[in-house]
Amino acid sequence: MSKILYDLFPLKKYAGYEVNSMYKEIIRNKKAVYYFSGGAVSKIGDILSGLAFLFLAYRMTGSSIHTTIVAIAETTPYLLFGLFGGALADHINRRNVMVIIDLIRLIVLTIIIFLYIQDWLTYPHLLVGGFLLQCCGCFFNPAHRAVLPAIIPEEKLSTANSAWDTIQRTASLIGPILAAWLLASADIIYFFIIDAASYAISALCLSRLPTMPPTSEEGRLSIASLYRSVFDFFKWISKKPVLLHLYITTFFVVFFNTWVWQVGILLAFKEITQNGEQWYNALQIAFGIGATIISILIPLLIKRLDMKKYILGCVIWGLGISIIGSAYMVPFFFVGAILIGIGLPISSLTRVYLIQTHVPKVMLGRAFSSNAVLLYAANTLSLALYAVLLSFLSIRSLILLSGAGILVIVCFYMLGTFFRKKPGV
């Protein structure tokens, strides 16, 4: 057992190695600083505008159904256009794509701000605005993800991914805190103003990156070429067992997690406590802090990110959900959340690293866009199916089922597939 733990977490190899020194080279890389700065600012802005769309939808209609429709309008674009966003990122200059899309999003938000100031903003405007912004995200996000391996050496990718994950999680904490302050002291229009400013800053930062010529080896850009490149990517990945199994396992793990984390735990708190929303918010904060710390420490604790680490993270993740469902008491909810906060960053960062290092650069945009579409599909299916299952099973039973599902899928399927033979890529 000690040998296994040493192989997984070779701490002795890092004796005296401080976390600060690990990130020093990343900070000294001006390209990385521009990349992270633009991403951090726009992430906070995205959170604010996303909340503003939901808040305004409810204020205008007073309907939870209409508010939900706005949320659906913000997720549908990824299912419709996500794959083509990655194909486009592989066909044209990625830096220019990101800058242009940031400017388009700035224009969309400027129109929304103008309509709000003139008191012309209506519910259909919210639907169209949210849809357009997320359509832009379909093309921006895969290009943004695919840029990192081009500006960071491969041996530093693990540290860079951890830095980016930490930045995103920190922004996810800052966004709601800033939103609470704005709601108490300012008009909701400032949500959109801050987001618009964040896109302007992001465009400025990303414009400082070096030019990145098209990486696709295919000819002139057209609708037919985008379809063909998407087909070629799936044809290619079907012959890569590691990546294929990585995608399949990710789909099922996310499927079993989504309802539990977004809905199930909140309902469980309401079922066993009198202050369910407060407990749920506290759990989210505890999870966010823990996951951020783990993201920072991963390059220190884990030297090599591979399928074993991915499996380890998923097992810890599944154990966390299982503990919540089996104990079903408030203290154990936090124990489970801590385990999820450990397992989720390990598995997600390993997945990103495996995609970055195992997929040719000419296909990175398509790889990340297909991964995003897979996640959104898993999220949508999970929420829909569990809503039906709630009519037949208790909240506790569904949480237990989810934890067990992750452990069964990961432990038996992945262990049986990958540890009996050495996979090739």
PDB file of N, CA and C in Angstrom, residues 30-48 98-99 102 105 140-141 143-145 147-148 151 160 163-175 194-195 197-209:
ATOM      1  N   LYS A  30       4.926  36.307 -19.783  1.00  0.00           N
ATOM      2  CA  LYS A  30       3.991  37.402 -20.068  1.00  0.00           C
ATOM      3  C   LYS A  30       2.771  36.916 -20.835  1.00  0.00           C
ATOM      4  N   LYS A  31       2.975  35.937 -21.724  1.00  0.00           N
ATOM      5  CA  LYS A  31       1.839  35.417 -22.476  1.00  0.00           C
ATOM      6  C   LYS A  31       0.825  34.791 -21.529  1.00  0.00           C
ATOM      7  N   ALA A  32       1.322  34.039 -20.552  1.00  0.00           N
ATOM      8  CA  ALA A  32       0.422  33.396 -19.590  1.00  0.00           C
ATOM      9  C   ALA A  32      -0.295  34.436 -18.740  1.00  0.00           C
ATOM     10  N   VAL A  33       0.409  35.506 -18.372  1.00  0.00           N
ATOM     11  CA  VAL A  33      -0.205  36.567 -17.559  1.00  0.00           C
ATOM     12  C   VAL A  33      -1.365  37.211 -18.322  1.00  0.00           C
ATOM     13  N   TYR A  34      -1.159  37.514 -19.608  1.00  0.00           N
ATOM     14  CA  TYR A  34      -2.244  38.082 -20.415  1.00  0.00           C
ATOM     15  C   TYR A  34      -3.402  37.094 -20.527  1.00  0.00           C
ATOM     16  N   TYR A  35      -3.075  35.825 -20.741  1.00  0.00           N
ATOM     17  CA  TYR A  35      -4.091  34.780 -20.888  1.00  0.00           C
ATOM     18  C   TYR A  35      -4.930  34.662 -19.622  1.00  0.00           C
ATOM     19  N   PHE A  36      -4.264  34.569 -18.465  1.00  0.00           N
ATOM     20  CA  PHE A  36      -4.975  34.396 -17.201  1.00  0.00           C
ATOM     21  C   PHE A  36      -5.732  35.659 -16.797  1.00  0.00           C
ATOM     22  N   SER A  37      -5.133  36.823 -17.042  1.00  0.00           N
ATOM     23  CA  SER A  37      -5.775  38.081 -16.638  1.00  0.00           C
ATOM     24  C   SER A  37      -7.086  38.287 -17.384  1.00  0.00           C
ATOM     25  N   GLY A  38      -7.034  38.125 -18.714  1.00  0.00           N
ATOM     26  CA  GLY A  38      -8.253  38.286 -19.500  1.00  0.00           C
ATOM     27  C   GLY A  38      -9.309  37.277 -19.117  1.00  0.00           C
ATOM     28  N   GLY A  39      -8.888  36.029 -18.903  1.00  0.00           N
ATOM     29  CA  GLY A  39      -9.828  34.979 -18.542  1.00  0.00           C
ATOM     30  C   GLY A  39     -10.472  35.199 -17.189  1.00  0.00           C
ATOM     31  N   ALA A  40      -9.686  35.664 -16.212  1.00  0.00           N
ATOM     32  CA  ALA A  40     -10.212  35.884 -14.869  1.00  0.00           C
ATOM     33  C   ALA A  40     -11.264  36.980 -14.849  1.00  0.00           C
ATOM     34  N   VAL A  41     -10.966  38.087 -15.523  1.00  0.00           N
ATOM     35  CA  VAL A  41     -11.885  39.216 -15.536  1.00  0.00           C
ATOM     36  C   VAL A  41     -13.200  38.834 -16.235  1.00  0.00           C
ATOM     37  N   SER A  42     -13.079  38.183 -17.398  1.00  0.00           N
ATOM     38  CA  SER A  42     -14.293  37.827 -18.135  1.00  0.00           C
ATOM     39  C   SER A  42     -15.093  36.750 -17.417  1.00  0.00           C
ATOM     40  N   LYS A  43     -14.435  35.888 -16.653  1.00  0.00           N
ATOM     41  CA  LYS A  43     -15.146  34.867 -15.882  1.00  0.00           C
ATOM     42  C   LYS A  43     -16.061  35.512 -14.842  1.00  0.00           C
ATOM     43  N   ILE A  44     -15.536  36.507 -14.126  1.00  0.00           N
ATOM     44  CA  ILE A  44     -16.357  37.216 -13.147  1.00  0.00           C
ATOM     45  C   ILE A  44     -17.521  37.918 -13.838  1.00  0.00           C
ATOM     46  N   GLY A  45     -17.239  38.533 -14.981  1.00  0.00           N
ATOM     47  CA  GLY A  45     -18.296  39.199 -15.732  1.00  0.00           C
ATOM     48  C   GLY A  45     -19.362  38.224 -16.203  1.00  0.00           C
ATOM     49  N   ASP A  46     -18.952  37.039 -16.652  1.00  0.00           N
ATOM     50  CA  ASP A  46     -19.912  36.017 -17.101  1.00  0.00           C
ATOM     51  C   ASP A  46     -20.869  35.636 -15.976  1.00  0.00           C
ATOM     52  N   ILE A  47     -20.321  35.469 -14.780  1.00  0.00           N
ATOM     53  CA  ILE A  47     -21.146  35.095 -13.635  1.00  0.00           C
ATOM     54  C   ILE A  47     -22.179  36.188 -13.343  1.00  0.00           C
ATOM     55  N   LEU A  48     -21.735  37.436 -13.381  1.00  0.00           N
ATOM     56  CA  LEU A  48     -22.640  38.550 -13.081  1.00  0.00           C
ATOM     57  C   LEU A  48     -23.758  38.664 -14.113  1.00  0.00           C
ATOM     58  N   MET A  98     -10.736  34.830 -30.641  1.00  0.00           N
ATOM     59  CA  MET A  98     -11.088  35.221 -29.277  1.00  0.00           C
ATOM     60  C   MET A  98     -11.316  36.724 -29.166  1.00  0.00           C
ATOM     61  N   VAL A  99     -10.457  37.516 -29.788  1.00  0.00           N
ATOM     62  CA  VAL A  99     -10.599  38.971 -29.710  1.00  0.00           C
ATOM     63  C   VAL A  99     -11.885  39.417 -30.389  1.00  0.00           C
ATOM     64  N   ASP A 102     -14.923  38.462 -28.265  1.00  0.00           N
ATOM     65  CA  ASP A 102     -15.060  39.352 -27.104  1.00  0.00           C
ATOM     66  C   ASP A 102     -15.685  40.685 -27.516  1.00  0.00           C
ATOM     67  N   ARG A 105     -19.393  40.168 -28.115  1.00  0.00           N
ATOM     68  CA  ARG A 105     -20.115  40.097 -26.844  1.00  0.00           C
ATOM     69  C   ARG A 105     -20.242  41.481 -26.214  1.00  0.00           C
ATOM     70  N   PHE A 140     -15.729  30.791 -28.515  1.00  0.00           N
ATOM     71  CA  PHE A 140     -14.615  31.356 -27.754  1.00  0.00           C
ATOM     72  C   PHE A 140     -13.919  30.306 -26.891  1.00  0.00           C
ATOM     73  N   ASN A 141     -14.700  29.522 -26.155  1.00  0.00           N
ATOM     74  CA  ASN A 141     -14.124  28.632 -25.145  1.00  0.00           C
ATOM     75  C   ASN A 141     -13.165  27.584 -25.703  1.00  0.00           C
ATOM     76  N   ALA A 143     -11.376  27.725 -28.416  1.00  0.00           N
ATOM     77  CA  ALA A 143     -10.175  28.429 -28.867  1.00  0.00           C
ATOM     78  C   ALA A 143      -9.321  28.833 -27.667  1.00  0.00           C
ATOM     79  N   HIS A 144      -9.976  29.309 -26.614  1.00  0.00           N
ATOM     80  CA  HIS A 144      -9.257  29.734 -25.414  1.00  0.00           C
ATOM     81  C   HIS A 144      -8.526  28.565 -24.762  1.00  0.00           C
ATOM     82  N   ARG A 145      -9.192  27.425 -24.657  1.00  0.00           N
ATOM     83  CA  ARG A 145      -8.567  26.244 -24.066  1.00  0.00           C
ATOM     84  C   ARG A 145      -7.412  25.739 -24.925  1.00  0.00           C
ATOM     85  N   VAL A 147      -5.427  27.390 -26.773  1.00  0.00           N
ATOM     86  CA  VAL A 147      -4.291  28.315 -26.834  1.00  0.00           C
ATOM     87  C   VAL A 147      -3.224  27.968 -25.801  1.00  0.00           C
ATOM     88  N   LEU A 148      -3.636  27.495 -24.629  1.00  0.00           N
ATOM     89  CA  LEU A 148      -2.683  27.305 -23.524  1.00  0.00           C
ATOM     90  C   LEU A 148      -1.484  26.435 -23.906  1.00  0.00           C
ATOM     91  N   ILE A 151       1.327  28.389 -25.644  1.00  0.00           N
ATOM     92  CA  ILE A 151       2.111  29.425 -24.968  1.00  0.00           C
ATOM     93  C   ILE A 151       2.841  28.904 -23.732  1.00  0.00           C
ATOM     94  N   ALA A 160       0.288  25.048 -15.183  1.00  0.00           N
ATOM     95  CA  ALA A 160      -0.531  26.088 -15.810  1.00  0.00           C
ATOM     96  C   ALA A 160      -2.018  25.758 -15.704  1.00  0.00           C
ATOM     97  N   ALA A 163      -3.110  26.484 -12.255  1.00  0.00           N
ATOM     98  CA  ALA A 163      -3.244  27.927 -12.055  1.00  0.00           C
ATOM     99  C   ALA A 163      -4.561  28.436 -12.646  1.00  0.00           C
ATOM    100  N   TRP A 164      -4.881  27.976 -13.846  1.00  0.00           N
ATOM    101  CA  TRP A 164      -6.116  28.417 -14.486  1.00  0.00           C
ATOM    102  C   TRP A 164      -7.341  27.913 -13.730  1.00  0.00           C
ATOM    103  N   ASP A 165      -7.302  26.659 -13.275  1.00  0.00           N
ATOM    104  CA  ASP A 165      -8.413  26.116 -12.504  1.00  0.00           C
ATOM    105  C   ASP A 165      -8.603  26.890 -11.209  1.00  0.00           C
ATOM    106  N   THR A 166      -7.485  27.249 -10.559  1.00  0.00           N
ATOM    107  CA  THR A 166      -7.550  28.026  -9.321  1.00  0.00           C
ATOM    108  C   THR A 166      -8.160  29.403  -9.575  1.00  0.00           C
ATOM    109  N   ILE A 167      -7.757  30.032 -10.687  1.00  0.00           N
ATOM    110  CA  ILE A 167      -8.287  31.341 -11.045  1.00  0.00           C
ATOM    111  C   ILE A 167      -9.792  31.263 -11.285  1.00  0.00           C
ATOM    112  N   GLN A 168     -10.227  30.229 -12.005  1.00  0.00           N
ATOM    113  CA  GLN A 168     -11.653  30.076 -12.283  1.00  0.00           C
ATOM    114  C   GLN A 168     -12.465  29.866 -11.006  1.00  0.00           C
ATOM    115  N   ARG A 169     -11.934  29.046 -10.111  1.00  0.00           N
ATOM    116  CA  ARG A 169     -12.656  28.778  -8.864  1.00  0.00           C
ATOM    117  C   ARG A 169     -12.702  30.026  -7.978  1.00  0.00           C
ATOM    118  N   THR A 170     -11.608  30.781  -7.977  1.00  0.00           N
ATOM    119  CA  THR A 170     -11.596  32.029  -7.214  1.00  0.00           C
ATOM    120  C   THR A 170     -12.608  33.019  -7.786  1.00  0.00           C
ATOM    121  N   ALA A 171     -12.651  33.094  -9.123  1.00  0.00           N
ATOM    122  CA  ALA A 171     -13.626  33.972  -9.768  1.00  0.00           C
ATOM    123  C   ALA A 171     -15.050  33.536  -9.459  1.00  0.00           C
ATOM    124  N   SER A 172     -15.251  32.211  -9.348  1.00  0.00           N
ATOM    125  CA  SER A 172     -16.583  31.694  -9.033  1.00  0.00           C
ATOM    126  C   SER A 172     -17.018  32.052  -7.624  1.00  0.00           C
ATOM    127  N   LEU A 173     -16.057  32.308  -6.741  1.00  0.00           N
ATOM    128  CA  LEU A 173     -16.378  32.771  -5.398  1.00  0.00           C
ATOM    129  C   LEU A 173     -16.588  34.285  -5.368  1.00  0.00           C
ATOM    130  N   ILE A 174     -15.753  35.006  -6.124  1.00  0.00           N
ATOM    131  CA  ILE A 174     -15.841  36.467  -6.146  1.00  0.00           C
ATOM    132  C   ILE A 174     -17.135  36.923  -6.814  1.00  0.00           C
ATOM    133  N   GLY A 175     -17.528  36.239  -7.905  1.00  0.00           N
ATOM    134  CA  GLY A 175     -18.724  36.641  -8.646  1.00  0.00           C
ATOM    135  C   GLY A 175     -19.970  36.748  -7.787  1.00  0.00           C
ATOM    136  N   ILE A 194     -20.436  45.836 -15.841  1.00  0.00           N
ATOM    137  CA  ILE A 194     -19.187  45.190 -15.436  1.00  0.00           C
ATOM    138  C   ILE A 194     -18.812  44.078 -16.416  1.00  0.00           C
ATOM    139  N   ASP A 195     -19.809  43.313 -16.866  1.00  0.00           N
ATOM    140  CA  ASP A 195     -19.515  42.247 -17.817  1.00  0.00           C
ATOM    141  C   ASP A 195     -19.022  42.827 -19.142  1.00  0.00           C
ATOM    142  N   ALA A 197     -17.429  45.635 -19.573  1.00  0.00           N
ATOM    143  CA  ALA A 197     -16.051  46.091 -19.330  1.00  0.00           C
ATOM    144  C   ALA A 197     -15.089  44.909 -19.291  1.00  0.00           C
ATOM    145  N   SER A 198     -15.558  43.787 -18.738  1.00  0.00           N
ATOM    146  CA  SER A 198     -14.674  42.615 -18.648  1.00  0.00           C
ATOM    147  C   SER A 198     -14.323  42.087 -20.036  1.00  0.00           C
ATOM    148  N   TYR A 199     -15.264  42.156 -20.991  1.00  0.00           N
ATOM    149  CA  TYR A 199     -14.960  41.699 -22.347  1.00  0.00           C
ATOM    150  C   TYR A 199     -13.984  42.636 -23.044  1.00  0.00           C
ATOM    151  N   ALA A 200     -14.105  43.936 -22.764  1.00  0.00           N
ATOM    152  CA  ALA A 200     -13.159  44.888 -23.337  1.00  0.00           C
ATOM    153  C   ALA A 200     -11.746  44.617 -22.809  1.00  0.00           C
ATOM    154  N   ILE A 201     -11.641  44.364 -21.501  1.00  0.00           N
ATOM    155  CA  ILE A 201     -10.340  44.063 -20.896  1.00  0.00           C
ATOM    156  C   ILE A 201      -9.801  42.744 -21.440  1.00  0.00           C
ATOM    157  N   SER A 202     -10.675  41.742 -21.558  1.00  0.00           N
ATOM    158  CA  SER A 202     -10.257  40.448 -22.079  1.00  0.00           C
ATOM    159  C   SER A 202      -9.724  40.579 -23.502  1.00  0.00           C
ATOM    160  N   ALA A 203     -10.439  41.324 -24.350  1.00  0.00           N
ATOM    161  CA  ALA A 203      -9.990  41.516 -25.734  1.00  0.00           C
ATOM    162  C   ALA A 203      -8.630  42.192 -25.771  1.00  0.00           C
ATOM    163  N   LEU A 204      -8.418  43.183 -24.902  1.00  0.00           N
ATOM    164  CA  LEU A 204      -7.141  43.883 -24.848  1.00  0.00           C
ATOM    165  C   LEU A 204      -6.014  42.937 -24.437  1.00  0.00           C
ATOM    166  N   CYS A 205      -6.270  42.120 -23.404  1.00  0.00           N
ATOM    167  CA  CYS A 205      -5.247  41.179 -22.936  1.00  0.00           C
ATOM    168  C   CYS A 205      -4.924  40.128 -23.993  1.00  0.00           C
ATOM    169  N   LEU A 206      -5.959  39.547 -24.594  1.00  0.00           N
ATOM    170  CA  LEU A 206      -5.738  38.483 -25.573  1.00  0.00           C
ATOM    171  C   LEU A 206      -5.078  39.009 -26.843  1.00  0.00           C
ATOM    172  N   SER A 207      -5.302  40.286 -27.162  1.00  0.00           N
ATOM    173  CA  SER A 207      -4.666  40.861 -28.352  1.00  0.00           C
ATOM    174  C   SER A 207      -3.160  40.954 -28.195  1.00  0.00           C
ATOM    175  N   ARG A 208      -2.679  40.863 -26.956  1.00  0.00           N
ATOM    176  CA  ARG A 208      -1.243  40.923 -26.702  1.00  0.00           C
ATOM    177  C   ARG A 208      -0.559  39.562 -26.878  1.00  0.00           C
ATOM    178  N   LEU A 209      -1.352  38.513 -27.065  1.00  0.00           N
ATOM    179  CA  LEU A 209      -0.772  37.204 -27.323  1.00  0.00           C
ATOM    180  C   LEU A 209      -0.201  37.168 -28.736  1.00  0.00           C
TER     181      LEU A 209
END
